[in-house]
Coordinates of C-alpha atoms and ligand atoms in Angstrom, one line a residue:
M54 CA -7.2 -8.3 21.4
K55 CA -5.9 -5.6 23.6
K56 CA -7.4 -1.9 22.7
H57 CA -6.2 1.5 23.8
A58 CA -8.2 2.6 26.5
A59 CA -9.7 5.0 24.7
A60 CA -11.3 3.1 22.1
M61 CA -13.4 1.3 24.7
L62 CA -17.0 1.2 25.5
A63 CA -18.0 2.6 28.4
P64 CA -20.9 0.8 29.5
L65 CA -21.6 1.0 33.1
A66 CA -24.2 3.9 33.2
G67 CA -24.8 4.1 36.8
H68 CA -24.8 0.2 37.5
T69 CA -22.7 -1.0 40.3
P70 CA -21.2 -4.3 39.0
R71 CA -22.3 -7.4 41.1
K72 CA -19.4 -9.4 42.2
R73 CA -21.9 -12.3 43.3
F74 CA -23.2 -12.1 39.4
G75 CA -19.5 -12.7 37.8
Q76 CA -20.3 -9.1 36.7
N77 CA -17.4 -8.5 34.0
F78 CA -18.9 -6.5 31.7
L79 CA -17.2 -6.6 28.1
V80 CA -16.1 -3.0 26.3
D81 CA -13.4 -4.3 23.9
P82 CA -15.3 -3.2 20.5
G83 CA -12.6 -5.6 18.7
V84 CA -13.7 -8.7 20.9
I85 CA -16.9 -8.0 20.6
A86 CA -17.1 -7.8 16.6
A87 CA -14.6 -11.2 16.8
I88 CA -17.6 -13.2 19.0
L89 CA -20.1 -12.1 16.6
A90 CA -18.5 -13.1 13.3
A91 CA -17.7 -16.5 15.2
I92 CA -21.4 -16.8 15.9
D93 CA -22.5 -15.3 12.9
P94 CA -26.1 -14.9 13.6
R95 CA -28.9 -15.3 11.2
P96 CA -32.3 -13.5 10.9
Q97 CA -34.3 -16.3 11.9
D98 CA -31.8 -18.2 14.2
V99 CA -33.7 -19.1 17.6
L100 CA -30.8 -17.5 19.6
V101 CA -30.3 -17.9 23.7
E102 CA -28.4 -15.4 25.2
I103 CA -27.4 -16.2 29.0
G104 CA -26.3 -13.1 30.9
P105 CA -27.0 -10.5 28.4
G106 CA -25.9 -7.6 31.5
L107 CA -25.6 -4.1 29.7
G108 CA -26.0 -5.6 26.6
A109 CA -22.8 -5.6 25.0
L110 CA -23.3 -8.6 23.0
T111 CA -27.8 -8.5 23.2
E112 CA -27.3 -5.1 21.2
P113 CA -25.3 -6.2 18.2
L114 CA -27.3 -9.8 17.9
L115 CA -30.4 -7.8 18.2
A116 CA -29.0 -5.8 15.1
R117 CA -28.9 -8.9 13.2
L118 CA -31.4 -11.2 14.5
A119 CA -35.8 -10.9 14.3
H120 CA -36.2 -12.1 18.1
L121 CA -33.9 -12.6 20.9
H122 CA -34.2 -14.9 24.3
V123 CA -31.9 -13.7 27.3
I124 CA -31.8 -15.3 30.8
E125 CA -30.8 -13.0 33.5
I126 CA -30.5 -13.1 37.1
D127 CA -30.1 -9.5 38.1
R128 CA -33.0 -7.6 38.5
D129 CA -31.7 -3.6 38.2
L130 CA -30.4 -5.4 34.8
I131 CA -33.9 -7.0 33.8
E132 CA -35.4 -3.6 34.3
R133 CA -33.1 -1.8 31.8
L134 CA -33.0 -4.0 29.3
K135 CA -37.0 -4.0 29.7
K136 CA -37.0 -0.5 28.9
R137 CA -34.8 -0.5 26.0
H138 CA -36.4 -3.1 24.2
A139 CA -39.9 -4.2 23.0
P140 CA -40.9 -7.7 24.2
E141 CA -41.5 -8.7 20.8
R142 CA -37.9 -8.0 19.6
L143 CA -36.4 -9.6 23.1
S144 CA -38.1 -12.5 25.6
I145 CA -36.2 -11.5 29.1
H146 CA -36.5 -14.8 31.1
A147 CA -35.9 -13.8 34.5
G148 CA -34.0 -16.2 37.1
D149 CA -31.4 -18.6 36.7
A150 CA -29.8 -20.2 34.0
L151 CA -28.9 -22.9 36.2
A152 CA -32.4 -23.8 36.6
F153 CA -33.7 -22.8 32.6
D154 CA -35.4 -25.4 30.7
F155 CA -33.6 -24.9 27.4
A156 CA -36.1 -27.6 25.6
S157 CA -38.8 -25.4 26.6
L158 CA -37.3 -23.0 23.7
G159 CA -37.8 -25.9 21.2
A160 CA -34.8 -27.8 18.8
N161 CA -32.2 -26.3 16.8
L162 CA -31.3 -23.9 19.8
R163 CA -28.3 -21.7 19.6
V164 CA -26.9 -20.4 22.6
V165 CA -24.5 -17.5 23.8
G166 CA -23.0 -15.6 26.5
N167 CA -20.1 -14.2 28.2
L168 CA -20.5 -16.2 31.1
P169 CA -20.5 -15.3 35.2
Y170 CA -17.5 -17.4 35.7
N171 CA -18.7 -18.7 39.1
I172 CA -21.5 -21.3 37.5
S173 CA -19.5 -21.5 34.4
T174 CA -18.8 -25.4 34.9
P175 CA -22.3 -26.4 36.5
L176 CA -23.6 -24.5 33.6
L177 CA -21.5 -26.7 30.7
F178 CA -22.9 -29.8 32.5
H179 CA -26.8 -28.6 32.5
L180 CA -26.4 -27.5 28.9
A181 CA -24.9 -31.0 28.1
A182 CA -27.8 -32.8 29.5
H183 CA -29.9 -30.5 26.7
A184 CA -27.4 -31.1 23.8
E185 CA -30.2 -32.6 21.6
H186 CA -31.9 -29.2 21.2
L187 CA -28.9 -27.7 20.7
R188 CA -27.3 -26.4 17.4
D189 CA -24.2 -24.6 18.6
M190 CA -22.6 -22.7 21.9
H191 CA -20.5 -19.9 22.1
F192 CA -19.0 -19.1 25.4
M193 CA -16.7 -16.4 26.8
L194 CA -15.1 -18.6 29.9
Q195 CA -12.0 -18.1 32.1
K196 CA -9.1 -19.2 30.0
E197 CA -8.4 -22.0 32.9
V198 CA -11.6 -24.0 32.1
V199 CA -11.3 -23.8 28.0
E200 CA -7.9 -25.3 28.8
R201 CA -9.6 -28.0 30.7
M202 CA -12.5 -28.4 28.2
V203 CA -10.1 -28.9 25.2
A204 CA -7.3 -30.9 27.2
A205 CA -6.3 -34.5 25.5
P206 CA -5.0 -37.8 27.3
G207 CA -2.1 -37.1 29.3
E208 CA -2.4 -33.5 29.7
S209 CA -2.7 -31.9 33.4
A210 CA -5.7 -30.1 32.6
Y211 CA -7.3 -33.4 31.2
G212 CA -10.2 -34.2 33.7
R213 CA -14.1 -35.4 34.0
L214 CA -15.1 -31.9 32.4
S215 CA -12.6 -32.8 29.3
V216 CA -14.4 -36.1 28.8
M217 CA -17.8 -35.4 29.8
L218 CA -18.3 -32.4 27.0
Q219 CA -15.9 -34.0 24.3
Y220 CA -18.3 -37.0 24.5
R221 CA -21.2 -34.6 23.6
F222 CA -19.3 -32.2 21.6
A223 CA -16.9 -31.1 19.1
L224 CA -15.1 -28.3 21.1
E225 CA -13.5 -25.3 19.2
W226 CA -11.2 -22.7 21.0
L227 CA -11.8 -19.5 19.3
I228 CA -10.2 -16.4 20.7
D229 CA -8.1 -15.4 23.9
V230 CA -9.0 -12.3 25.5
P231 CA -7.3 -10.3 28.1
P232 CA -8.6 -8.7 31.2
E233 CA -8.5 -5.1 30.2
S234 CA -11.1 -6.2 27.7
F235 CA -13.4 -6.1 30.5
D236 CA -15.1 -3.2 33.3
P237 CA -14.2 -4.3 35.9
P238 CA -11.2 -6.2 34.7
P239 CA -11.7 -10.0 35.7
K240 CA -8.2 -11.4 37.7
V241 CA -7.9 -14.1 34.9
Q242 CA -7.4 -14.5 31.3
S243 CA -10.2 -15.7 29.0
A244 CA -11.1 -17.2 26.1
V245 CA -14.0 -17.8 23.8
V246 CA -14.7 -21.5 22.8
R247 CA -17.7 -22.9 20.4
L248 CA -19.1 -26.3 21.2
V249 CA -21.4 -28.3 18.3
P250 CA -23.1 -31.4 19.6
K251 CA -22.2 -34.8 18.0
P252 CA -24.7 -36.6 16.1
K253 CA -26.2 -39.1 17.9
A254 CA -24.5 -41.7 16.1
A255 CA -21.2 -40.5 17.5
L256 CA -22.8 -41.1 21.1
T257 CA -21.9 -44.7 21.6
A258 CA -22.0 -45.3 25.4
R259 CA -25.5 -47.5 25.6
D260 CA -26.1 -46.0 29.1
P261 CA -24.9 -42.5 29.4
E262 CA -25.4 -42.0 33.1
R263 CA -23.5 -45.6 33.6
F264 CA -20.7 -43.9 31.3
A265 CA -20.6 -40.6 33.5
Q266 CA -20.3 -42.6 36.7
I267 CA -17.1 -44.4 35.6
V268 CA -16.0 -40.8 34.5
T269 CA -16.9 -39.6 37.9
A270 CA -15.1 -42.2 39.4
A271 CA -11.8 -42.6 37.7
F272 CA -11.3 -38.9 38.1
S273 CA -12.3 -38.8 41.7
Q274 CA -8.8 -39.5 42.9
R275 CA -7.1 -38.3 40.0
R276 CA -3.5 -39.4 41.7
K277 CA -4.9 -43.3 42.2
M278 CA -4.7 -45.9 39.8
L279 CA -7.9 -47.4 38.4
R280 CA -7.8 -50.5 40.2
N281 CA -8.5 -48.6 43.2
T282 CA -10.8 -45.8 41.7
L283 CA -13.2 -48.3 39.7
K284 CA -12.6 -51.2 42.2
D285 CA -16.9 -50.8 43.0
L286 CA -17.3 -51.0 39.3
F287 CA -14.7 -53.5 37.8
G288 CA -12.3 -56.1 38.6
E289 CA -8.8 -56.4 38.1
A290 CA -8.9 -58.8 35.5
E291 CA -12.0 -57.3 33.5
L292 CA -9.7 -53.8 33.4
E293 CA -7.0 -56.3 31.9
S294 CA -9.4 -57.8 29.7
L295 CA -10.4 -54.5 28.3
G296 CA -6.8 -54.0 27.4
I297 CA -6.7 -51.1 30.3
P298 CA -3.7 -51.4 32.6
P299 CA -5.2 -51.6 36.4
T300 CA -2.2 -49.8 37.5
A301 CA -3.0 -46.7 35.0
R302 CA -4.4 -43.4 35.8
A303 CA -7.8 -41.7 34.8
E304 CA -5.3 -39.4 32.8
A305 CA -4.1 -41.9 30.7
L306 CA -7.9 -43.2 29.4
S307 CA -9.1 -41.5 26.0
L308 CA -12.7 -40.7 25.9
T309 CA -12.7 -44.4 23.4
D310 CA -11.9 -45.7 26.3
F311 CA -14.2 -44.7 28.8
V312 CA -16.9 -45.6 26.5
R313 CA -15.8 -49.5 26.3
L314 CA -15.6 -49.1 29.8
A315 CA -18.9 -48.0 30.2
N316 CA -20.3 -50.9 27.3
V317 CA -18.9 -53.9 29.0
G318 CA -20.4 -56.3 31.7
R319 CA -23.9 -56.0 32.7
Y320 CA -24.4 -53.7 29.7
I321 CA -23.5 -56.4 26.9
Ligands
SAM698 N1 -23.1 -10.2 28.4 C1 -22.6 -8.9 29.3 C2 -21.4 -8.4 28.8 O1 -20.5 -9.6 28.0 O2 -20.8 -7.4 29.3 C3 -22.3 -9.5 30.9 C4 -21.4 -10.8 31.0 S1 -21.1 -10.6 32.9 C5 -19.8 -11.5 32.8 C6 -22.6 -12.1 33.4 C7 -23.9 -11.8 33.3 O3 -24.8 -12.9 33.7 C8 -24.2 -10.8 34.2 O4 -25.2 -9.6 33.6 C9 -25.1 -11.5 35.2 O5 -26.0 -10.7 36.2 C10 -25.5 -12.7 34.9 N2 -25.4 -13.9 35.3 C11 -25.2 -14.0 36.7 N3 -25.8 -15.2 37.0 C12 -26.4 -15.7 36.3 C13 -27.1 -16.7 36.6 N4 -27.3 -17.8 37.4 N5 -28.3 -16.6 35.7 C14 -28.4 -15.9 34.6 N6 -27.8 -14.9 34.4 C15 -26.4 -14.7 35.5

């Protein structure tokens, strides 16, 4: 998706990018078109964009949708958006996406965004808690985060983020995006990922909180054996009876293993 500099958009228009808000604005028309093609918005979709910024995705989304919600924290950018778009077309939710009640926008919600990288992991967990209200999500993230999201057991990137998101969503790595596609360019590579909530029938952990507790404990010290990291939750004999070697490490367990662990004991 690398383009000659002359082909890039020049959207900063007097705005000084704020590092604390993770402001790296998309300026690559090829990448913007690829993201729009992946989202494939339809006029009546209920769609919310996190961090519209200077509108790189907002404008082409609005060209295809009857109405769009955006959540933006930067007051200067909110003022710009207000000047450019009528409230009948664009609902601006001023504030922190981490505190936003996504359920308030109803069911079948589509969520998109070129996310501020400093809040991307907590934001993914926040959204996972609202998964039943979502139709799908498309996010630009730091490539290293996407690697962790899609990682399989045994891979070095496999961890709590992989298990917790793969439990709730089918994940698809869509495109890689280099730093030059942004202004200012970030120090890291980026990638776009799609998350589609799994059907309810696939969510077989009887108690999602117990499941989360086990996953968190298992990965709390990833080099330690499960008989240590899970010692407050399972005895060695219990692990063995489930076919899980107490000397194994969390990275060896599949999603199914974690669900099996969550469903034993006092939950039978
Ligand atoms: N969508 C624009 C683009 O692609 O060029 C801007 C993307 S920029 C990486 C991230 C955007 O998220 C900025 O507009 C920033 O102000 C906004 N932002 C940062 N932290 C936020 C938060 N906690 N809640 C909502 N928006 C936030």
